[in-house]
mmCIF file of C-alpha atoms in Angstrom:
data_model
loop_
_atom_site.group_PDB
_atom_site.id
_atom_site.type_symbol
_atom_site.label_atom_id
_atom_site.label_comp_id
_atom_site.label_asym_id
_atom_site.label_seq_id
_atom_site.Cartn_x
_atom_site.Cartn_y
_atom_site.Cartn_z
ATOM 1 C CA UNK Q 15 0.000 0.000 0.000
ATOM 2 C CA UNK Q 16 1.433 3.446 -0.759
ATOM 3 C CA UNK Q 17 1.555 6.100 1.907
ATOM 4 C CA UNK Q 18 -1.370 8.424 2.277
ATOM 5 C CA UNK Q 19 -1.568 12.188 3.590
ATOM 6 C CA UNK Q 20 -4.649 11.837 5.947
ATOM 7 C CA UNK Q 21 -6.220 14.424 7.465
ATOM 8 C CA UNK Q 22 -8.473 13.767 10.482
ATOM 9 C CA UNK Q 23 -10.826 16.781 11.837
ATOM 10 C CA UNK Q 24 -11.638 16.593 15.292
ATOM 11 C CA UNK Q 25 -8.946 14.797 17.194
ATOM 12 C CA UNK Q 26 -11.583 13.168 20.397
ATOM 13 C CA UNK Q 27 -11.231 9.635 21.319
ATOM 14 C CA UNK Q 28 -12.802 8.231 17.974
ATOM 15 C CA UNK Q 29 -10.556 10.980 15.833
ATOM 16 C CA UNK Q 30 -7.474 10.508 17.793
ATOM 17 C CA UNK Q 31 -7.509 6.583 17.310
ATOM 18 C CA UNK Q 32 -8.107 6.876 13.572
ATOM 19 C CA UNK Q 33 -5.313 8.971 13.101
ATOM 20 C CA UNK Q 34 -2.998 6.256 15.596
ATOM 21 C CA UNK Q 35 -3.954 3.408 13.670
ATOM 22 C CA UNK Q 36 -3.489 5.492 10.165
ATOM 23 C CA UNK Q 37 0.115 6.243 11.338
ATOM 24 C CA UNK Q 38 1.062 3.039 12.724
ATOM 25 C CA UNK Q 39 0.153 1.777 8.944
ATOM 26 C CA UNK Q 40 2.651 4.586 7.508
ATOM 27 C CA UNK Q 41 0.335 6.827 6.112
ATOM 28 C CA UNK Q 42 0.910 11.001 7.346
ATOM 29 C CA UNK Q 43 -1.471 11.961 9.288
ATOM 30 C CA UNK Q 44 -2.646 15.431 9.813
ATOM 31 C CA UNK Q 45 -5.249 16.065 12.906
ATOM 32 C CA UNK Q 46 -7.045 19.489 13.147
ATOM 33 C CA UNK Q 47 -8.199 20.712 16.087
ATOM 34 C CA UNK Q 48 -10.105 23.996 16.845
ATOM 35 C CA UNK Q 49 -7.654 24.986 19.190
ATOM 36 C CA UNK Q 50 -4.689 24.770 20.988
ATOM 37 C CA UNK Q 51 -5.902 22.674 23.790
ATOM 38 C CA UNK Q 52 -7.519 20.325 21.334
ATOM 39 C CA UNK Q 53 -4.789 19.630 19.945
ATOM 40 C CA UNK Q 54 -2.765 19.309 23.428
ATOM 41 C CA UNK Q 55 -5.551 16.809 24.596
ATOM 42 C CA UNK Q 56 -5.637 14.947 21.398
ATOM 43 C CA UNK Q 57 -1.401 14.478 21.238
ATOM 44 C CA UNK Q 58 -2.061 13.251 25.135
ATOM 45 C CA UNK Q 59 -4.303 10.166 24.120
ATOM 46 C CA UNK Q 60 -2.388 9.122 21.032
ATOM 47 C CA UNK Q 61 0.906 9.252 23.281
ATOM 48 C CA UNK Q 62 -1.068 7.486 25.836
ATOM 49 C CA UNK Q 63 -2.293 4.927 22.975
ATOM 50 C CA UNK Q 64 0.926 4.494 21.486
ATOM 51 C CA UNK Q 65 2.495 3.942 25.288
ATOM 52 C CA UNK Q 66 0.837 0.524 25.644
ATOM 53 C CA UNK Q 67 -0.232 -0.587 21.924
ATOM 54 C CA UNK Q 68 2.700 -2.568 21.512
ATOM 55 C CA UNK Q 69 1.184 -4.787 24.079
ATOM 56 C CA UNK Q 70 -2.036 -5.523 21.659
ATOM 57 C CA UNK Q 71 -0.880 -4.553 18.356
ATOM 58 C CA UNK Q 72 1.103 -6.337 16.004
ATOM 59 C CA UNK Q 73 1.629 -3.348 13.952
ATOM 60 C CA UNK Q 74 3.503 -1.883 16.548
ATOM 61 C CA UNK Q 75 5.822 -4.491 18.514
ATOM 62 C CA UNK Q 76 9.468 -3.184 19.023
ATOM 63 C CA UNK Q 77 8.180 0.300 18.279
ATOM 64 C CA UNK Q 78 8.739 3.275 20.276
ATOM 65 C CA UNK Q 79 6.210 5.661 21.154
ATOM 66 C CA UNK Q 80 7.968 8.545 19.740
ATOM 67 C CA UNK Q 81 8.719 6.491 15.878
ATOM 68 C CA UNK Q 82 4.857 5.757 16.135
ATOM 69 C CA UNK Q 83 4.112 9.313 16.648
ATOM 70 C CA UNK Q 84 6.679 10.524 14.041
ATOM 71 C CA UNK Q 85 3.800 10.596 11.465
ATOM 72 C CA UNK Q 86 1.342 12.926 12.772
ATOM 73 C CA UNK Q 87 1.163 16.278 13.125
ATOM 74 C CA UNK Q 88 -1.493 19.074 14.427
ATOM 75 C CA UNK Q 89 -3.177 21.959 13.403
ATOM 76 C CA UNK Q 90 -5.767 24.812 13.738
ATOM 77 C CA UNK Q 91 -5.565 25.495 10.116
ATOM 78 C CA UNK Q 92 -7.762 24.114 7.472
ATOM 79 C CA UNK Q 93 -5.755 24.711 5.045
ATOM 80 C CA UNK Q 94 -3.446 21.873 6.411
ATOM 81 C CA UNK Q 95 -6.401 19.854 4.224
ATOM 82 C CA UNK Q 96 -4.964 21.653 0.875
ATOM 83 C CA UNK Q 97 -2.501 18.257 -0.012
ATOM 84 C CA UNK Q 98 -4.241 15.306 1.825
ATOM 85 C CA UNK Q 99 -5.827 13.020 -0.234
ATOM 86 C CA UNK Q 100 -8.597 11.718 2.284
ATOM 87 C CA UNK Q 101 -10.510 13.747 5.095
ATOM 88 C CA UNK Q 102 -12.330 12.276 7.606
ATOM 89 C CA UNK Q 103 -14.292 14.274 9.808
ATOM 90 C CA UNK Q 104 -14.908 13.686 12.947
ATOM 91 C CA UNK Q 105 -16.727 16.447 14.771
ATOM 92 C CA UNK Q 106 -19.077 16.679 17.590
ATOM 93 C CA UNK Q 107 -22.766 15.975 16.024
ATOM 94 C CA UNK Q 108 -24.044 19.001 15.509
ATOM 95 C CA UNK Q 109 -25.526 20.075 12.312
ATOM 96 C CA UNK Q 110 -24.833 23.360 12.530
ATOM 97 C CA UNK Q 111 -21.013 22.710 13.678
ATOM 98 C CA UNK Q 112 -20.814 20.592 10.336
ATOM 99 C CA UNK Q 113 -22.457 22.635 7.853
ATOM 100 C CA UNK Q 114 -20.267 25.624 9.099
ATOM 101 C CA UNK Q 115 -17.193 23.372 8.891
ATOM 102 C CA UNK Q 116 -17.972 21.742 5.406
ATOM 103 C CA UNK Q 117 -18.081 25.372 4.657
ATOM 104 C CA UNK Q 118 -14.930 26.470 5.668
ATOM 105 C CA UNK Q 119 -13.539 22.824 4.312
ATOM 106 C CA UNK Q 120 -14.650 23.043 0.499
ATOM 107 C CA UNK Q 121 -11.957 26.545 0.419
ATOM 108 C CA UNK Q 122 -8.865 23.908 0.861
ATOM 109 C CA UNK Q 123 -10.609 20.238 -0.599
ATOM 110 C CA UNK Q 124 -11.930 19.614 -3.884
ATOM 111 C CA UNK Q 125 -15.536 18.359 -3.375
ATOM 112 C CA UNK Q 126 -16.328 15.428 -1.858
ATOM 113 C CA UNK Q 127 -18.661 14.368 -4.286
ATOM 114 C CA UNK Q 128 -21.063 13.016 -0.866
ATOM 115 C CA UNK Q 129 -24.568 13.672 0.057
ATOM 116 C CA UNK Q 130 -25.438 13.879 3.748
ATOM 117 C CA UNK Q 131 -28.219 12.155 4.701
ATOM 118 C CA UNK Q 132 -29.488 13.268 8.148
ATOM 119 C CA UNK Q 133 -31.101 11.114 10.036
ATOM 120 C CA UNK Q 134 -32.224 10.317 13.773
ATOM 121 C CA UNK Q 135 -29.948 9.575 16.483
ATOM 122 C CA UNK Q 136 -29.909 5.715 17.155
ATOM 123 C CA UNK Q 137 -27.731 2.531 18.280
ATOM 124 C CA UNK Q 138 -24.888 1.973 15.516
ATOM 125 C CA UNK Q 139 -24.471 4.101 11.922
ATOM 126 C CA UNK Q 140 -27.442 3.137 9.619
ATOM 127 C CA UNK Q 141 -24.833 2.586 7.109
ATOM 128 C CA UNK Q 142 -23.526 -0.089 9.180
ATOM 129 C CA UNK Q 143 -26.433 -1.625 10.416
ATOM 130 C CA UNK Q 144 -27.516 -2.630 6.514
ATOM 131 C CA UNK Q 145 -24.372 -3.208 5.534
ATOM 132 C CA UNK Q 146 -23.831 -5.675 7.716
ATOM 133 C CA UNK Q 147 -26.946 -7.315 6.985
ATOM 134 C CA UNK Q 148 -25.204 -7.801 3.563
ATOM 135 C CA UNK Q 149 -21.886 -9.111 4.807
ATOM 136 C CA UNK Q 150 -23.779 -11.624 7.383
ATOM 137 C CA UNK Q 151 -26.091 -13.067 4.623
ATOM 138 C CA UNK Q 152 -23.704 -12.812 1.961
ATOM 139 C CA UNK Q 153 -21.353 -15.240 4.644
ATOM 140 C CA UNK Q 154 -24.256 -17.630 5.220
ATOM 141 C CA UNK Q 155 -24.558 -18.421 1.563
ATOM 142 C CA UNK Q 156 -20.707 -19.327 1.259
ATOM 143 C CA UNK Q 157 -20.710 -21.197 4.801
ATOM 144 C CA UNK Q 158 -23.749 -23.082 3.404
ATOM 145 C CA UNK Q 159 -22.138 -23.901 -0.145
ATOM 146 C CA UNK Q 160 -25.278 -21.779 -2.155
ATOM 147 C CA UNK Q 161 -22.605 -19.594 -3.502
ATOM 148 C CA UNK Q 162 -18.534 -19.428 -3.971
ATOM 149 C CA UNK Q 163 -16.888 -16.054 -2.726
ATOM 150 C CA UNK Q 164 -16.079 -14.883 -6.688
ATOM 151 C CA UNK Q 165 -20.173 -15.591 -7.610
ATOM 152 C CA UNK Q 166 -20.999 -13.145 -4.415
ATOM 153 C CA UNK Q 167 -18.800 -10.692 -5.405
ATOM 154 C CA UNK Q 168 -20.243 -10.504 -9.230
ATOM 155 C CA UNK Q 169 -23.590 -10.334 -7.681
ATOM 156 C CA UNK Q 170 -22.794 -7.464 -5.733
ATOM 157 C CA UNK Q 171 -20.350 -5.711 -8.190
ATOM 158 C CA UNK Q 172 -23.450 -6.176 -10.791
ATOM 159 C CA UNK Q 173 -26.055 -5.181 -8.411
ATOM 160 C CA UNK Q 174 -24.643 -2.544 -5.604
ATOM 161 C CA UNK Q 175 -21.779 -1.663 -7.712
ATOM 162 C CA UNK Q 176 -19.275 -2.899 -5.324
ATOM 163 C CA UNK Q 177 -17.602 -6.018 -4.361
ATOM 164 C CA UNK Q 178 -18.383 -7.485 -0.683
ATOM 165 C CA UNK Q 179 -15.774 -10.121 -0.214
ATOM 166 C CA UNK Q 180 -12.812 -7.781 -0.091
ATOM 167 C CA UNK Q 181 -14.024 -6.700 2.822
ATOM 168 C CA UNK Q 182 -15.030 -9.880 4.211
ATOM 169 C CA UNK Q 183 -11.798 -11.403 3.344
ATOM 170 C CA UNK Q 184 -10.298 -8.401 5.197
ATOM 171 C CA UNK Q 185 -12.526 -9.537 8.779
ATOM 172 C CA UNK Q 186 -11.263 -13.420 7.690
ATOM 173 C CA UNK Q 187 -14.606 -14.925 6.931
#
């Protein structure tokens, strides 16, 4: 895999261990913060993280804290978002808060080419909860010999437009 400029905005416990586990796989990562203390409080729980990770992550036995750290940096600025080629946001949920920030985003980012869809506030991300409706099912029918991995993936690359067992290959099913 080639290395990656990530960008993370909003560095909280969710944020910060994004842009941990993005570094620890080589990629740069960039976490923006809307101030100072943010960014102080985020750089505390990734050093904190990367203190006993080598304890529970195979990506980073024999490393030191500071060589896991090496790849991250963070900002206040935005335009820190100018030469990363993903952005994940990670903000408190507030509409508001995001609207103003996708704002101020789309000066330094070329468009996302996303739609937000805003729903209620619930257990889990909808997105997730179908999805992994697919993944289960799509499982059952290879456990129970109705389909071979390849014929799933045609069947969702023909009729979702994207393949499923890459990703289910990635969890070791």
């Amino acid at each position: 895999m080639s290395k990656l400029k990530i960008a993370v905005v909003g560095g909280g416990n969710i944020g910060s261990s994004l842009a941990f586990d993005c570094a620890l796989r080589g990629h740069d990562v960039v976490v923006i913060e809307k101030d100072a203390l943010s960014c102080e409080q985020s750089r505390a729980r990734i050093t904190e993280t990367a203190g006993y990770a080598p304890l529970f992550s195979p990506l980073a036995k024999g490393k030191a804290p500071e060589e896991m750290l090496s790849n991250i940096m963070w900002s206040q600025d935005l335009q820190s978002l100018s030469d990363c080629v993903f952005v994940v946001e990670n903000i408190t949920e507030n509409i508001e808060l995001k609207q103003s920030l996708y704002a101020r985003m789309s000066e330094f980012i070329a468009p996302l080419g996303k739609k937000a869809v805003v729903v209620k506030d619930g257990s889990g991300f909808v997105s997730n909860r179908i999805s992994h409706l697919f993944m289960n099912e799509a499982a059952f029918t290879i456990q129970d010999g109705v389909a071979q991995p390849a014929d799933v993936d045609a069947i969702f690359k023909e009729c979702f437009g994207h393949m499923l067992i890459m990703v289910l290959k990635e969890i070791k099913i």
